[in-house]
PDB file of C-alpha atoms in Angstrom:
ATOM      1  CA  MET A 250      57.497 -24.388 -11.384  1.00 45.00           C
ATOM      2  CA  CYS A 251      55.851 -27.484  -9.955  1.00 49.00           C
ATOM      3  CA  ASN A 252      56.859 -28.368  -6.379  1.00 47.00           C
ATOM      4  CA  ALA A 253      55.021 -31.689  -6.205  1.00 46.00           C
ATOM      5  CA  ASN A 254      58.012 -33.652  -4.897  1.00 44.00           C
ATOM      6  CA  ARG A 255      58.966 -31.353  -2.022  1.00 48.00           C
ATOM      7  CA  ASP A 256      58.989 -33.115   1.347  1.00 47.00           C
ATOM      8  CA  ASP A 257      57.150 -30.317   3.166  1.00 47.00           C
ATOM      9  CA  GLN A 258      54.171 -30.464   0.808  1.00 51.00           C
ATOM     10  CA  ALA A 259      52.239 -33.276   2.491  1.00 60.00           C
ATOM     11  CA  THR A 260      53.405 -32.822   6.055  1.00 78.00           C
ATOM     12  CA  ALA A 261      51.789 -30.485   8.535  1.00 83.00           C
ATOM     13  CA  ASP A 262      54.100 -29.314  11.289  1.00 85.00           C
ATOM     14  CA  ALA A 263      53.116 -31.620  14.168  1.00 84.00           C
ATOM     15  CA  ARG A 264      53.409 -28.676  16.557  1.00 87.00           C
ATOM     16  CA  ILE A 265      50.493 -26.834  14.941  1.00 89.00           C
ATOM     17  CA  PRO A 266      48.079 -26.557  17.891  1.00 87.00           C
ATOM     18  CA  LEU A 267      44.876 -27.954  16.395  1.00 85.00           C
ATOM     19  CA  ALA A 268      42.033 -28.392  18.884  1.00 86.00           C
ATOM     20  CA  PRO A 269      40.519 -31.915  18.830  1.00 83.00           C
ATOM     21  CA  ASP A 270      37.199 -30.679  17.413  1.00 85.00           C
ATOM     22  CA  ALA A 271      38.721 -28.226  14.918  1.00 87.00           C
ATOM     23  CA  SER A 272      38.289 -29.043  11.242  1.00 86.00           C
ATOM     24  CA  TRP A 273      41.230 -29.713   8.911  1.00 88.00           C
ATOM     25  CA  ARG A 274      40.762 -29.844   5.168  1.00 87.00           C
ATOM     26  CA  LEU A 275      43.781 -28.223   3.674  1.00 88.00           C
ATOM     27  CA  PRO A 276      45.231 -28.616   0.174  1.00 90.00           C
ATOM     28  CA  VAL A 277      48.652 -30.253   0.257  1.00 91.00           C
ATOM     29  CA  GLY A 278      50.181 -27.576  -1.963  1.00 92.00           C
ATOM     30  CA  TRP A 279      49.613 -24.944   0.696  1.00 93.00           C
ATOM     31  CA  MET A 280      51.492 -26.729   3.504  1.00 92.00           C
ATOM     32  CA  PRO A 281      54.692 -24.643   3.158  1.00 93.00           C
ATOM     33  CA  VAL A 282      52.587 -21.480   3.637  1.00 94.00           C
ATOM     34  CA  VAL A 283      50.761 -22.955   6.656  1.00 94.00           C
ATOM     35  CA  ASN A 284      53.960 -24.247   8.269  1.00 93.00           C
ATOM     36  CA  ALA A 285      55.652 -20.853   7.770  1.00 94.00           C
ATOM     37  CA  LEU A 286      52.601 -19.050   9.175  1.00 95.00           C
ATOM     38  CA  HIS A 287      52.674 -21.295  12.243  1.00 94.00           C
ATOM     39  CA  ARG A 288      56.372 -20.536  12.870  1.00 94.00           C
ATOM     40  CA  GLU A 289      55.745 -16.783  12.501  1.00 94.00           C
ATOM     41  CA  LEU A 290      52.759 -16.886  14.867  1.00 93.00           C
ATOM     42  CA  VAL A 291      54.659 -18.814  17.544  1.00 92.00           C
ATOM     43  CA  ALA A 292      57.523 -16.309  17.318  1.00 92.00           C
ATOM     44  CA  LEU A 293      55.061 -13.423  17.630  1.00 91.00           C
ATOM     45  CA  VAL A 294      52.476 -14.563  20.204  1.00 89.00           C
ATOM     46  CA  GLY A 295      53.826 -17.795  21.673  1.00 88.00           C
ATOM     47  CA  ASP A 296      51.344 -20.603  22.277  1.00 86.00           C
ATOM     48  CA  TYR A 297      48.011 -20.350  20.472  1.00 88.00           C
ATOM     49  CA  GLU A 298      45.302 -22.771  19.372  1.00 88.00           C
ATOM     50  CA  ILE A 299      43.420 -23.348  16.148  1.00 89.00           C
ATOM     51  CA  ASN A 300      39.980 -23.477  17.690  1.00 87.00           C
ATOM     52  CA  HIS A 301      37.757 -23.599  14.599  1.00 85.00           C
ATOM     53  CA  GLY A 302      39.899 -24.998  11.860  1.00 87.00           C
ATOM     54  CA  VAL A 303      42.069 -24.703   8.798  1.00 89.00           C
ATOM     55  CA  TRP A 304      40.621 -25.162   5.328  1.00 89.00           C
ATOM     56  CA  GLN A 305      40.264 -23.731   1.846  1.00 88.00           C
ATOM     57  CA  LYS A 306      37.340 -21.427   1.136  1.00 89.00           C
ATOM     58  CA  ALA A 307      36.785 -19.420  -2.021  1.00 88.00           C
ATOM     59  CA  GLY A 308      40.242 -20.387  -3.269  1.00 89.00           C
ATOM     60  CA  ARG A 309      42.033 -19.044  -0.182  1.00 92.00           C
ATOM     61  CA  LEU A 310      43.401 -20.313   3.124  1.00 93.00           C
ATOM     62  CA  ARG A 311      41.236 -20.000   6.238  1.00 92.00           C
ATOM     63  CA  TYR A 312      43.262 -20.258   9.476  1.00 90.00           C
ATOM     64  CA  LEU A 313      40.999 -19.599  12.451  1.00 88.00           C
ATOM     65  CA  ALA A 314      43.022 -19.433  15.649  1.00 87.00           C
ATOM     66  CA  GLU A 315      42.669 -18.064  19.146  1.00 85.00           C
ATOM     67  CA  PHE A 316      45.653 -16.093  20.394  1.00 82.00           C
ATOM     68  CA  PRO A 317      46.540 -15.548  24.070  1.00 80.00           C
ATOM     69  CA  VAL A 318      47.000 -11.843  23.363  1.00 78.00           C
ATOM     70  CA  VAL A 319      44.953  -9.898  20.830  1.00 71.00           C
ATOM     71  CA  SER A 320      47.463  -9.072  18.138  1.00 79.00           C
ATOM     72  CA  ALA A 321      46.788  -7.046  15.033  1.00 87.00           C
ATOM     73  CA  ARG A 322      50.110  -8.324  13.647  1.00 90.00           C
ATOM     74  CA  ALA A 323      48.990 -11.971  14.104  1.00 90.00           C
ATOM     75  CA  ARG A 324      45.768 -11.257  12.229  1.00 89.00           C
ATOM     76  CA  ARG A 325      47.772  -9.505   9.511  1.00 92.00           C
ATOM     77  CA  LEU A 326      50.122 -12.514   9.168  1.00 94.00           C
ATOM     78  CA  ALA A 327      47.118 -14.830   8.726  1.00 92.00           C
ATOM     79  CA  HIS A 328      45.602 -12.456   6.157  1.00 93.00           C
ATOM     80  CA  GLU A 329      48.899 -12.293   4.222  1.00 96.00           C
ATOM     81  CA  ALA A 330      49.072 -16.103   4.143  1.00 95.00           C
ATOM     82  CA  GLN A 331      45.469 -16.177   2.923  1.00 94.00           C
ATOM     83  CA  GLU A 332      46.333 -13.837   0.069  1.00 94.00           C
ATOM     84  CA  ARG A 333      49.469 -15.849  -0.868  1.00 94.00           C
ATOM     85  CA  THR A 334      47.424 -19.029  -1.257  1.00 94.00           C
ATOM     86  CA  ALA A 335      44.991 -17.343  -3.646  1.00 93.00           C
ATOM     87  CA  SER A 336      47.490 -17.799  -6.470  1.00 92.00           C
ATOM     88  CA  LEU A 337      49.236 -21.038  -5.415  1.00 94.00           C
ATOM     89  CA  CYS A 338      48.296 -24.371  -6.941  1.00 93.00           C
ATOM     90  CA  GLU A 339      46.543 -26.399  -4.241  1.00 91.00           C
ATOM     91  CA  VAL A 340      48.202 -29.597  -5.508  1.00 91.00           C
ATOM     92  CA  CYS A 341      51.878 -28.622  -5.899  1.00 92.00           C
ATOM     93  CA  GLY A 342      52.220 -25.153  -4.390  1.00 92.00           C
ATOM     94  CA  GLY A 343      53.547 -23.688  -7.631  1.00 93.00           C
ATOM     95  CA  PRO A 344      52.171 -20.529  -9.240  1.00 94.00           C
ATOM     96  CA  GLY A 345      48.531 -21.056 -10.119  1.00 90.00           C
ATOM     97  CA  MET A 346      45.601 -19.188 -11.555  1.00 87.00           C
ATOM     98  CA  ARG A 347      43.369 -17.370  -9.081  1.00 83.00           C
ATOM     99  CA  ALA A 348      40.031 -19.126  -8.919  1.00 79.00           C
ATOM    100  CA  VAL A 349      36.755 -18.888  -7.046  1.00 76.00           C
ATOM    101  CA  ALA A 350      37.118 -22.426  -5.717  1.00 81.00           C
ATOM    102  CA  SER A 351      40.553 -23.990  -6.219  1.00 86.00           C
ATOM    103  CA  PRO A 352      43.665 -22.306  -7.622  1.00 91.00           C
ATOM    104  CA  ARG A 353      45.551 -24.669  -9.925  1.00 92.00           C
ATOM    105  CA  CYS A 354      48.585 -24.555 -12.180  1.00 92.00           C
ATOM    106  CA  ALA A 355      48.520 -25.763 -15.797  1.00 90.00           C
ATOM    107  CA  LYS A 356      49.958 -29.166 -14.749  1.00 91.00           C
ATOM    108  CA  HIS A 357      47.114 -29.858 -12.281  1.00 92.00           C
ATOM    109  CA  PRO A 358      43.796 -28.909 -13.907  1.00 89.00           C
ATOM    110  CA  MET A 359      40.504 -29.505 -12.088  1.00 85.00           C
ATOM    111  CA  ARG A 360      38.603 -30.512 -15.185  1.00 85.00           C
ATOM    112  CA  GLY A 361      39.287 -32.167 -18.493  1.00 83.00           C
ATOM    113  CA  PRO A 362      41.374 -35.147 -19.605  1.00 82.00           C
ATOM    114  CA  GLY A 363      44.367 -34.244 -17.393  1.00 83.00           C
ATOM    115  CA  ALA A 364      42.273 -33.498 -14.314  1.00 85.00           C
ATOM    116  CA  VAL A 365      43.971 -34.070 -10.959  1.00 85.00           C
ATOM    117  CA  PRO A 366      41.853 -34.843  -7.891  1.00 85.00           C
ATOM    118  CA  ALA A 367      42.121 -32.702  -4.775  1.00 81.00           C
ATOM    119  CA  VAL A 368      44.862 -33.752  -2.378  1.00 83.00           C
ATOM    120  CA  ILE A 369      44.357 -33.021   1.322  1.00 85.00           C
ATOM    121  CA  ALA A 370      47.355 -32.656   3.634  1.00 85.00           C
ATOM    122  CA  ALA A 371      47.745 -34.950   6.610  1.00 81.00           C
ATOM    123  CA  ARG A 372      46.261 -33.535   9.809  1.00 82.00           C
ATOM    124  CA  PRO A 373      48.740 -32.550  12.551  1.00 81.00           C
ATOM    125  CA  ALA A 374      49.015 -34.994  15.448  1.00 68.00           C
ATOM    126  CA  LEU A 375      46.426 -34.258  18.153  1.00 58.00           C
ATOM    127  CA  ARG A 376      47.793 -32.948  21.435  1.00 53.00           C
ATOM    128  CA  THR A 377      46.356 -32.727  24.927  1.00 53.00           C
ATOM    129  CA  ALA A 378      46.873 -29.784  27.298  1.00 54.00           C
ATOM    130  CA  ASP A 379      49.410 -31.901  29.233  1.00 59.00           C
ATOM    131  CA  ASP A 380      51.313 -32.624  26.027  1.00 56.00           C
ATOM    132  CA  VAL A 381      51.439 -28.928  25.197  1.00 52.00           C
ATOM    133  CA  ALA A 382      52.726 -28.130  28.690  1.00 58.00           C
ATOM    134  CA  ARG A 383      55.486 -30.732  28.264  1.00 57.00           C
ATOM    135  CA  GLY A 384      56.131 -29.695  24.670  1.00 53.00           C
ATOM    136  CA  GLY A 385      55.357 -33.224  23.412  1.00 48.00           C
ATOM    137  CA  LEU A 386      52.806 -34.951  21.246  1.00 43.00           C
ATOM    138  CA  SER A 387      50.013 -37.269  22.294  1.00 39.00           C
ATOM    139  CA  ASP A 388      50.300 -39.190  19.032  1.00 39.00           C
ATOM    140  CA  PRO A 389      53.941 -40.000  18.258  1.00 38.00           C
ATOM    141  CA  LYS A 390      53.107 -41.778  14.996  1.00 38.00           C
ATOM    142  CA  PRO A 391      54.813 -40.353  11.909  1.00 38.00           C
ATOM    143  CA  PRO A 392      52.709 -38.003   9.746  1.00 40.00           C
ATOM    144  CA  GLN A 393      50.286 -39.693   7.378  1.00 42.00           C
ATOM    145  CA  ARG A 394      50.767 -39.247   3.686  1.00 45.00           C
ATOM    146  CA  ALA A 395      48.360 -37.028   1.816  1.00 48.00           C
ATOM    147  CA  THR A 396      45.321 -38.700   0.280  1.00 49.00           C
ATOM    148  CA  THR A 397      43.420 -37.956  -2.896  1.00 51.00           C
ATOM    149  CA  SER A 398      39.677 -37.441  -2.946  1.00 50.00           C
ATOM    150  CA  ALA A 399      39.337 -40.743  -4.858  1.00 52.00           C
ATOM    151  CA  GLU A 400      41.128 -42.624  -2.058  1.00 51.00           C
ATOM    152  CA  ARG A 401      38.991 -41.012   0.645  1.00 48.00           C
ATOM    153  CA  ASN A 402      35.773 -41.860  -1.228  1.00 52.00           C
ATOM    154  CA  ALA A 403      36.746 -45.484  -1.886  1.00 53.00           C
TER     155      ALA A 403
END
């Protein structure tokens, strides 16, 4: 089933604590998994920060965060999310074929006449330490829409 029209596909939860210098290059189809992982981590460890980044590597999610308390359960949650993304289409989030680089469903092939370019999810709004303490955002603008690789390279 293709989930391309779901509202949560292109929107990163603005409360995801992404450090200003952390990288973000995440397929839009994986946003429901990332948003759910964030909610689970907050419930488990409270405040944390993504200090290195979030991206796709070898067809799986990479979510590198620093937790206030070392938690084997937090690491296990991140690993489970990584494994879930291995078979989710990076474009729509539907069931996809496991791949070395980019899992895709039949509706969103990487190559050939029906090829679909990569779509990267909008980055969460950046927050300062003061914003985190207040529970607010430093950038109140609405989330940006996802962009295709063709749009980014134009």
